[in-house]
Amino acid sequence: MSELVQRASRQLTELVRTEMRLAQAEMKEKGKRYGKGGGLFGGAGLVGLLMLQALVATVIAALALVLPVCAAALIVTAVLGVIAAAMAMSGKKQIAQAAPPTPEQTVENVKADVAEIKESAHR
C-alpha cells in the first residue's frame, strides 16, 4: 500500500512539473506573439501619425489656394490647438472621475470578507 502511495505521489509530482513546463512554453510563445503584435501596432501608429501630418499639410496647401500660405497655416494650427485643448480638458475630466486609483469596491469587499471570517472564527 505504501509503495502505491509513493508511486502515486511521484506520478503526481511529475505530472505537475510537466504541466508547469507546458504552461511555461505556452506563455513564452504567447509572449513572443504579443511582442510582435505590439511592435506592429506601434508601427501602425507611427505611419498613422505621418499620414495625419500629410493630411494637415494637404489642408494647408488647399487653403493656400485662396489665402496666403501663412494665413492658411495659422488657421490650421489654431483649429488643431482648439481640438487639442478640448481633448485635454476631456481627458482631465475622465482622470478626475477615476481618482483615486485604487479598487475601492474590491477593498470594501475584502474588508467585509475578513470581518465575516473573524466573526465566524469567534463562534
Coordinates of C-alpha atoms in Angstrom, one line a residue:
M1 CA 0.0 0.0 0.0
S2 CA 2.8 2.5 0.9
E3 CA 4.5 1.7 -2.4
L4 CA 1.3 2.6 -4.3
V5 CA 1.1 5.9 -2.4
Q6 CA 4.7 6.7 -3.1
R7 CA 4.3 5.8 -6.8
A8 CA 1.1 8.0 -7.0
S9 CA 2.9 10.8 -5.3
R10 CA 5.8 10.6 -7.7
Q11 CA 3.5 10.5 -10.7
L12 CA 1.5 13.4 -9.4
T13 CA 4.7 15.4 -8.9
E14 CA 5.9 14.5 -12.4
L15 CA 2.5 15.4 -13.8
V16 CA 2.6 18.8 -12.1
R17 CA 6.1 19.5 -13.3
T18 CA 5.2 18.5 -16.9
E19 CA 2.2 20.7 -16.8
M20 CA 4.3 23.6 -15.5
R21 CA 6.8 23.2 -18.3
L22 CA 4.0 23.1 -20.8
A23 CA 2.4 26.3 -19.4
Q24 CA 5.8 28.0 -19.4
A25 CA 6.4 27.0 -23.1
E26 CA 2.9 28.2 -24.0
M27 CA 3.3 31.5 -22.2
K28 CA 6.7 32.1 -23.8
E29 CA 5.1 31.5 -27.3
K30 CA 2.2 33.9 -26.4
G31 CA 4.7 36.5 -25.2
K32 CA 6.5 36.4 -28.5
R33 CA 3.3 36.9 -30.3
Y34 CA 2.2 39.8 -28.0
G35 CA 5.6 41.4 -28.7
K36 CA 5.3 41.1 -32.4
G37 CA 1.7 42.4 -32.3
G38 CA 2.7 45.3 -30.1
G39 CA 5.5 46.2 -32.5
L40 CA 3.2 46.1 -35.4
F41 CA 0.7 48.3 -33.6
G42 CA 3.5 50.7 -32.8
G43 CA 4.5 50.8 -36.4
A44 CA 0.9 51.4 -37.5
G45 CA 0.6 54.2 -35.0
L46 CA 3.8 55.8 -36.4
V47 CA 2.5 55.5 -40.0
G48 CA -0.9 56.9 -38.9
L49 CA 0.8 59.9 -37.4
L50 CA 2.8 60.5 -40.6
M51 CA -0.5 60.2 -42.5
L52 CA -2.1 62.8 -40.3
Q53 CA 0.8 65.2 -40.8
A54 CA 0.5 64.8 -44.5
L55 CA -3.2 65.5 -44.2
V56 CA -2.5 68.7 -42.3
A57 CA 0.0 69.7 -45.0
T58 CA -2.7 69.0 -47.6
V59 CA -5.3 71.1 -45.8
I60 CA -2.8 74.0 -45.6
A61 CA -2.0 73.7 -49.3
A62 CA -5.7 73.6 -50.2
L63 CA -6.3 76.8 -48.1
A64 CA -3.2 78.4 -49.6
L65 CA -5.1 78.4 -52.9
V66 CA -7.4 81.1 -51.7
L67 CA -5.4 82.6 -48.8
P68 CA -1.7 83.5 -48.3
V69 CA 0.3 80.4 -47.1
C70 CA 1.0 82.0 -43.7
A71 CA -2.7 82.6 -43.1
A72 CA -3.6 79.1 -44.1
A73 CA -1.0 77.6 -41.8
L74 CA -2.2 79.8 -38.9
I75 CA -5.8 78.8 -39.4
V76 CA -5.0 75.1 -39.4
T77 CA -2.7 75.5 -36.4
A78 CA -5.5 77.3 -34.5
V79 CA -8.1 74.6 -35.3
L80 CA -5.7 71.9 -34.2
G81 CA -5.0 73.8 -31.0
V82 CA -8.7 74.1 -30.2
I83 CA -9.1 70.3 -30.8
A84 CA -6.1 69.5 -28.6
A85 CA -7.4 71.8 -25.8
A86 CA -10.8 70.1 -25.9
M87 CA -9.3 66.7 -25.8
A88 CA -7.0 67.6 -22.9
M89 CA -9.9 69.0 -20.9
S90 CA -12.0 65.9 -21.6
G91 CA -9.1 63.7 -20.6
K92 CA -8.5 65.6 -17.4
K93 CA -12.2 65.2 -16.5
Q94 CA -12.0 61.5 -17.1
I95 CA -8.9 61.1 -14.9
A96 CA -10.5 63.2 -12.1
Q97 CA -13.5 60.8 -12.2
A98 CA -11.3 57.8 -12.0
A99 CA -9.3 59.0 -8.9
P100 CA -8.2 57.6 -6.6
P101 CA -6.5 54.8 -8.5
T102 CA -7.5 52.0 -6.0
P103 CA -10.1 49.4 -6.4
E104 CA -12.4 50.8 -3.7
Q105 CA -15.2 48.3 -4.1
T106 CA -12.8 45.4 -4.0
V107 CA -11.1 46.7 -0.9
E108 CA -14.5 47.1 0.8
N109 CA -15.5 43.5 -0.2
V110 CA -12.2 42.2 1.2
K111 CA -12.7 44.1 4.4
A112 CA -16.2 42.6 4.7
D113 CA -14.9 39.1 4.0
V114 CA -12.2 39.4 6.7
A115 CA -14.8 40.7 9.2
E116 CA -17.1 37.8 8.3
I117 CA -14.2 35.3 8.7
K118 CA -13.2 36.8 12.1
E119 CA -16.8 36.7 13.3
S120 CA -17.3 33.1 12.3
A121 CA -13.9 32.2 13.9
H122 CA -15.2 33.6 17.3
R123 CA -18.3 31.5 17.2

